[in-house]
Amino acid sequence: MQTKRIVITGGASGLGYALAQMAAQKGWQVAILDRDTERGEAVLPSLQRLQPATLFFPCDVTRISDLENVARVLEQRWQGVDVLVNNAGVAQVGKLTDTSISDWQWIIDINLLGVVRGCKAFIPLMQQQGGGHIVNVASMAGLLDVPNMTSYNATKAAVVSLSETLENELAADNIKVTAVCPSFFKTNLGKGMRSSIEGMDVKLEKLMSQSKLNATDIAKAIMRALERQQSYTLPHRHGRFAWYMKRFLPRAWYRRVLHKQVKKHDES
């Protein structure tokens, strides 16, 4: 894969940082964006040892002005951006009846509108240069319907739909779009998670620690998706299996299997 210019939101930790490391190792020009300025400044030297030109920008994806400012600076420094990875996200767990409207607004503002803002800030630059690739990090939660995760599922499903729609809208501009849908893996998703279910932080940590894939594995899947220009990447085997069941089994059968699995996790 040829040298590219990549921008990653939520790039100071977790999947974003793993992807930044991988891109820097390949000699790509890398810019990580994160609202955690202290963390961003702390990890920047490790990335610059791999690629001296790596940049860090303090950026809050709930502010379109932050993203537009980064786009302007990179247009001047890099003369364009080849890959945008909308990775920043948060988690909220609970039944719809137990989730406040303010929590809904919070997660929508970051998980969905954060992706929208990233796209609005960088698509004009990609159109101007004649092409590019957008990677939107969704989740298997956006394809499945696990109970007690109403708001999270809804925002990730919206990111999948947004990605599919953009793929159609931007085809004439030679801009590719990929939706990434991992299952649980070890990351910092639990940090700042909002939950109305007691003990959910412990359960989430257990689910993530049991995953056979880590952030580096998901980053590798994203790099393959970029190279192959895939519309989707579902890195977890069990996640793909669950999605196939939802697509091809009668709804009642699928729901019985789903609830059996949820009960198994609740009892473990």
CSV table of C-alpha atoms in Angstrom, one decimal:
chain,number,residue,atom,x,y,z
A,1,MET,CA,0.0,0.0,0.0
A,2,GLN,CA,1.4,3.4,-1.0
A,3,THR,CA,2.2,6.1,1.6
A,4,LYS,CA,-0.9,7.9,2.7
A,5,ARG,CA,-2.0,10.8,4.8
A,6,ILE,CA,-4.3,9.6,7.6
A,7,VAL,CA,-6.4,11.5,10.3
A,8,ILE,CA,-7.7,9.5,13.3
A,9,THR,CA,-10.2,10.9,15.8
A,10,GLY,CA,-9.9,9.4,19.3
A,11,GLY,CA,-6.4,8.6,18.2
A,12,ALA,CA,-4.6,8.9,21.6
A,13,SER,CA,-5.7,5.6,23.0
A,14,GLY,CA,-7.3,2.2,22.3
A,15,LEU,CA,-8.1,1.3,18.7
A,16,GLY,CA,-7.2,4.8,17.4
A,17,TYR,CA,-3.7,4.7,18.9
A,18,ALA,CA,-3.2,1.1,17.6
A,19,LEU,CA,-4.1,2.2,14.1
A,20,ALA,CA,-1.9,5.3,14.4
A,21,GLN,CA,1.1,3.1,15.3
A,22,MET,CA,0.4,0.8,12.4
A,23,ALA,CA,0.1,3.6,9.9
A,24,ALA,CA,3.3,5.3,11.3
A,25,GLN,CA,5.2,2.1,11.0
A,26,LYS,CA,4.3,2.1,7.3
A,27,GLY,CA,5.7,5.6,6.9
A,28,TRP,CA,2.3,7.2,6.5
A,29,GLN,CA,1.8,10.8,7.5
A,30,VAL,CA,-0.3,10.5,10.7
A,31,ALA,CA,-2.5,13.0,12.6
A,32,ILE,CA,-4.2,11.9,15.8
A,33,LEU,CA,-7.1,14.0,17.2
A,34,ASP,CA,-8.3,13.6,20.8
A,35,ARG,CA,-10.1,15.7,23.4
A,36,ASP,CA,-7.7,14.3,26.0
A,37,THR,CA,-4.8,16.7,25.5
A,38,GLU,CA,-2.7,15.2,28.2
A,39,ARG,CA,-2.9,11.7,26.8
A,40,GLY,CA,-2.3,13.0,23.2
A,41,GLU,CA,0.8,14.8,24.2
A,42,ALA,CA,2.0,11.8,26.2
A,43,VAL,CA,1.7,9.3,23.3
A,44,LEU,CA,2.9,11.6,20.5
A,45,PRO,CA,6.7,10.9,21.1
A,46,SER,CA,6.1,7.2,20.7
A,47,LEU,CA,4.5,7.8,17.4
A,48,GLN,CA,7.1,10.2,16.3
A,49,ARG,CA,9.8,7.6,16.9
A,50,LEU,CA,8.0,5.6,14.2
A,51,GLN,CA,7.2,8.6,11.9
A,52,PRO,CA,8.8,11.9,12.9
A,53,ALA,CA,6.2,13.9,11.0
A,54,THR,CA,3.3,12.6,13.2
A,55,LEU,CA,1.0,15.4,14.5
A,56,PHE,CA,-1.4,15.7,17.5
A,57,PHE,CA,-4.3,18.1,17.6
A,58,PRO,CA,-6.5,18.6,20.6
A,59,CYS,CA,-10.0,18.1,19.2
A,60,ASP,CA,-13.5,17.6,20.5
A,61,VAL,CA,-15.7,15.9,17.9
A,62,THR,CA,-18.8,17.7,19.4
A,63,ARG,CA,-17.4,20.9,18.0
A,64,ILE,CA,-17.4,21.3,14.2
A,65,SER,CA,-15.0,24.2,14.5
A,66,ASP,CA,-12.3,21.9,16.0
A,67,LEU,CA,-12.5,19.5,13.0
A,68,GLU,CA,-12.7,22.3,10.4
A,69,ASN,CA,-9.6,23.9,11.9
A,70,VAL,CA,-7.6,20.6,11.6
A,71,ALA,CA,-8.8,20.2,8.0
A,72,ARG,CA,-7.5,23.7,7.2
A,73,VAL,CA,-4.1,23.1,8.9
A,74,LEU,CA,-3.6,19.7,7.1
A,75,GLU,CA,-4.6,21.2,3.8
A,76,GLN,CA,-1.7,23.7,4.3
A,77,ARG,CA,0.8,21.2,5.7
A,78,TRP,CA,-0.1,18.0,3.7
A,79,GLN,CA,-1.9,19.5,0.7
A,80,GLY,CA,-4.7,17.0,1.4
A,81,VAL,CA,-5.9,14.0,3.4
A,82,ASP,CA,-6.2,10.4,2.0
A,83,VAL,CA,-7.9,8.6,4.9
A,84,LEU,CA,-10.2,9.9,7.6
A,85,VAL,CA,-11.0,7.5,10.5
A,86,ASN,CA,-14.0,8.6,12.6
A,87,ASN,CA,-13.1,6.5,15.6
A,88,ALA,CA,-14.1,8.6,18.7
A,89,GLY,CA,-17.0,7.2,20.6
A,90,VAL,CA,-18.6,6.5,24.0
A,91,ALA,CA,-20.8,3.9,25.6
A,92,GLN,CA,-24.2,4.0,27.4
A,93,VAL,CA,-26.0,1.0,28.8
A,94,GLY,CA,-29.5,0.7,30.0
A,95,LYS,CA,-33.1,0.1,29.0
A,96,LEU,CA,-34.9,2.9,27.1
A,97,THR,CA,-37.2,3.6,30.1
A,98,ASP,CA,-34.1,4.0,32.3
A,99,THR,CA,-32.1,6.2,30.0
A,100,SER,CA,-32.6,9.9,30.3
A,101,ILE,CA,-33.0,12.2,27.4
A,102,SER,CA,-29.8,14.0,28.3
A,103,ASP,CA,-27.9,10.7,28.1
A,104,TRP,CA,-29.5,10.1,24.6
A,105,GLN,CA,-28.4,13.6,23.6
A,106,TRP,CA,-24.9,13.0,24.9
A,107,ILE,CA,-24.3,9.7,23.1
A,108,ILE,CA,-25.9,10.9,19.8
A,109,ASP,CA,-23.7,14.1,19.9
A,110,ILE,CA,-20.5,12.0,20.1
A,111,ASN,CA,-21.2,8.6,18.4
A,112,LEU,CA,-23.3,9.9,15.5
A,113,LEU,CA,-22.9,13.6,15.1
A,114,GLY,CA,-19.2,13.3,15.9
A,115,VAL,CA,-18.9,11.1,12.7
A,116,VAL,CA,-21.2,13.5,10.8
A,117,ARG,CA,-19.0,16.5,11.8
A,118,GLY,CA,-15.8,14.6,10.8
A,119,CYS,CA,-17.2,13.9,7.4
A,120,LYS,CA,-18.5,17.4,6.8
A,121,ALA,CA,-15.1,18.8,7.8
A,122,PHE,CA,-13.0,16.6,5.5
A,123,ILE,CA,-15.2,15.6,2.5
A,124,PRO,CA,-14.8,18.9,0.8
A,125,LEU,CA,-11.0,18.5,0.9
A,126,MET,CA,-11.2,14.9,-0.5
A,127,GLN,CA,-13.6,16.2,-3.3
A,128,GLN,CA,-11.1,18.9,-4.1
A,129,GLN,CA,-8.2,16.5,-4.4
A,130,GLY,CA,-10.1,14.0,-6.4
A,131,GLY,CA,-10.7,11.1,-3.9
A,132,GLY,CA,-10.1,9.6,-0.5
A,133,HIS,CA,-11.3,7.0,1.9
A,134,ILE,CA,-13.5,7.5,5.0
A,135,VAL,CA,-13.5,4.8,7.7
A,136,ASN,CA,-16.4,5.0,10.2
A,137,VAL,CA,-15.9,2.9,13.3
A,138,ALA,CA,-19.4,1.5,14.2
A,139,SER,CA,-19.9,-1.8,16.1
A,140,MET,CA,-21.6,-5.1,15.9
A,141,ALA,CA,-24.1,-3.3,18.1
A,142,GLY,CA,-25.1,-1.4,15.0
A,143,LEU,CA,-26.0,-4.7,13.2
A,144,LEU,CA,-27.5,-6.7,16.0
A,145,ASP,CA,-30.0,-5.7,18.7
A,146,VAL,CA,-28.7,-6.9,22.1
A,147,PRO,CA,-31.1,-5.7,24.8
A,148,ASN,CA,-30.3,-3.1,27.5
A,149,MET,CA,-28.1,-1.1,25.0
A,150,THR,CA,-30.8,0.9,23.3
A,151,SER,CA,-29.0,4.2,22.8
A,152,TYR,CA,-25.6,2.7,21.9
A,153,ASN,CA,-27.2,0.2,19.4
A,154,ALA,CA,-29.1,3.0,17.8
A,155,THR,CA,-26.2,5.3,17.4
A,156,LYS,CA,-24.0,2.6,15.9
A,157,ALA,CA,-26.8,1.5,13.6
A,158,ALA,CA,-27.0,5.1,12.4
A,159,VAL,CA,-23.3,5.1,11.7
A,160,VAL,CA,-23.7,2.0,9.5
A,161,SER,CA,-26.6,3.6,7.6
A,162,LEU,CA,-24.6,6.9,7.3
A,163,SER,CA,-21.7,5.0,5.9
A,164,GLU,CA,-23.8,3.1,3.3
A,165,THR,CA,-25.5,6.3,2.2
A,166,LEU,CA,-22.2,8.2,1.9
A,167,GLU,CA,-20.8,5.4,-0.2
A,168,ASN,CA,-23.6,6.1,-2.7
A,169,GLU,CA,-23.4,9.9,-2.5
A,170,LEU,CA,-19.6,10.0,-2.8
A,171,ALA,CA,-19.0,7.3,-5.5
A,172,ALA,CA,-18.8,9.9,-8.2
A,173,ASP,CA,-16.1,11.8,-6.2
A,174,ASN,CA,-13.9,8.7,-6.0
A,175,ILE,CA,-14.3,8.7,-2.2
A,176,LYS,CA,-14.6,5.2,-0.6
A,177,VAL,CA,-16.4,4.5,2.6
A,178,THR,CA,-15.9,1.6,5.1
A,179,ALA,CA,-18.0,0.8,8.1
A,180,VAL,CA,-16.0,-1.1,10.8
A,181,CYS,CA,-18.2,-3.3,13.1
A,182,PRO,CA,-16.1,-5.1,15.8
A,183,SER,CA,-17.6,-6.9,18.8
A,184,PHE,CA,-16.1,-6.4,22.3
A,185,PHE,CA,-12.4,-6.1,22.5
A,186,LYS,CA,-9.9,-4.7,25.0
A,187,THR,CA,-10.1,-0.9,24.8
A,188,ASN,CA,-11.0,2.1,26.9
A,189,LEU,CA,-14.7,2.1,26.0
A,190,GLY,CA,-15.7,1.7,29.6
A,191,LYS,CA,-14.0,4.9,30.5
A,192,GLY,CA,-16.7,7.5,30.9
A,193,MET,CA,-19.4,4.9,30.2
A,194,ARG,CA,-22.9,5.9,31.5
A,195,SER,CA,-25.0,3.0,32.8
A,196,SER,CA,-28.3,2.5,34.6
A,197,ILE,CA,-27.4,-1.2,35.2
A,198,GLU,CA,-25.5,-1.9,38.4
A,199,GLY,CA,-22.2,-3.7,37.9
A,200,MET,CA,-22.1,-3.1,34.2
A,201,ASP,CA,-18.6,-1.8,34.3
A,202,VAL,CA,-17.3,-5.1,35.7
A,203,LYS,CA,-19.3,-7.1,33.2
A,204,LEU,CA,-18.0,-4.9,30.3
A,205,GLU,CA,-14.5,-5.4,31.4
A,206,LYS,CA,-15.0,-9.2,31.5
A,207,LEU,CA,-16.5,-9.2,28.0
A,208,MET,CA,-13.6,-7.2,26.6
A,209,SER,CA,-11.0,-9.3,28.4
A,210,GLN,CA,-12.5,-12.5,27.0
A,211,SER,CA,-12.2,-11.3,23.4
A,212,LYS,CA,-9.8,-13.3,21.1
A,213,LEU,CA,-9.0,-10.0,19.3
A,214,ASN,CA,-7.3,-6.9,20.6
A,215,ALA,CA,-7.0,-3.4,19.3
A,216,THR,CA,-4.0,-4.3,17.1
A,217,ASP,CA,-6.1,-7.0,15.4
A,218,ILE,CA,-8.9,-4.6,14.7
A,219,ALA,CA,-6.4,-2.1,13.3
A,220,LYS,CA,-5.0,-4.8,11.0
A,221,ALA,CA,-8.6,-5.5,9.8
A,222,ILE,CA,-9.0,-1.8,9.0
A,223,MET,CA,-5.7,-1.6,7.1
A,224,ARG,CA,-6.9,-4.6,5.0
A,225,ALA,CA,-10.2,-3.0,4.4
A,226,LEU,CA,-8.5,0.1,3.1
A,227,GLU,CA,-6.3,-1.9,0.8
A,228,ARG,CA,-9.2,-3.9,-0.5
A,229,GLN,CA,-11.6,-0.9,-0.5
A,230,GLN,CA,-14.2,-3.0,1.4
A,231,SER,CA,-17.6,-1.5,2.3
A,232,TYR,CA,-17.7,-3.4,5.7
A,233,THR,CA,-15.3,-5.2,7.9
A,234,LEU,CA,-16.6,-7.4,10.7
A,235,PRO,CA,-13.4,-8.6,12.5
A,236,HIS,CA,-14.9,-11.0,15.0
A,237,ARG,CA,-15.9,-14.4,13.8
A,238,HIS,CA,-18.7,-14.9,16.3
A,239,GLY,CA,-20.0,-11.4,15.4
A,240,ARG,CA,-20.2,-12.4,11.8
A,241,PHE,CA,-22.0,-15.6,12.7
A,242,ALA,CA,-24.6,-13.7,14.8
A,243,TRP,CA,-25.2,-11.3,12.0
A,244,TYR,CA,-25.7,-14.2,9.5
A,245,MET,CA,-28.2,-15.7,12.0
A,246,LYS,CA,-30.1,-12.4,12.2
A,247,ARG,CA,-30.2,-12.0,8.4
A,248,PHE,CA,-31.2,-15.5,7.5
A,249,LEU,CA,-33.1,-17.1,10.4
A,250,PRO,CA,-36.8,-16.4,11.1
A,251,ARG,CA,-37.0,-13.5,13.6
A,252,ALA,CA,-38.5,-15.6,16.3
A,253,TRP,CA,-35.7,-18.2,16.1
A,254,TYR,CA,-33.0,-15.5,16.1
A,255,ARG,CA,-34.5,-13.9,19.2
A,256,ARG,CA,-34.5,-17.2,21.1
A,257,VAL,CA,-30.8,-17.7,20.3
A,258,LEU,CA,-30.0,-14.1,21.2
A,259,HIS,CA,-31.8,-14.2,24.6
A,260,LYS,CA,-30.2,-17.5,25.4
A,261,GLN,CA,-26.8,-16.0,24.8
A,262,VAL,CA,-27.6,-12.9,26.9
A,263,LYS,CA,-28.8,-15.0,29.7
A,264,LYS,CA,-25.6,-17.1,29.6
A,265,HIS,CA,-23.5,-13.9,29.9
A,266,ASP,CA,-25.7,-12.6,32.7
A,267,GLU,CA,-25.2,-15.8,34.7
A,268,SER,CA,-21.4,-16.1,34.0
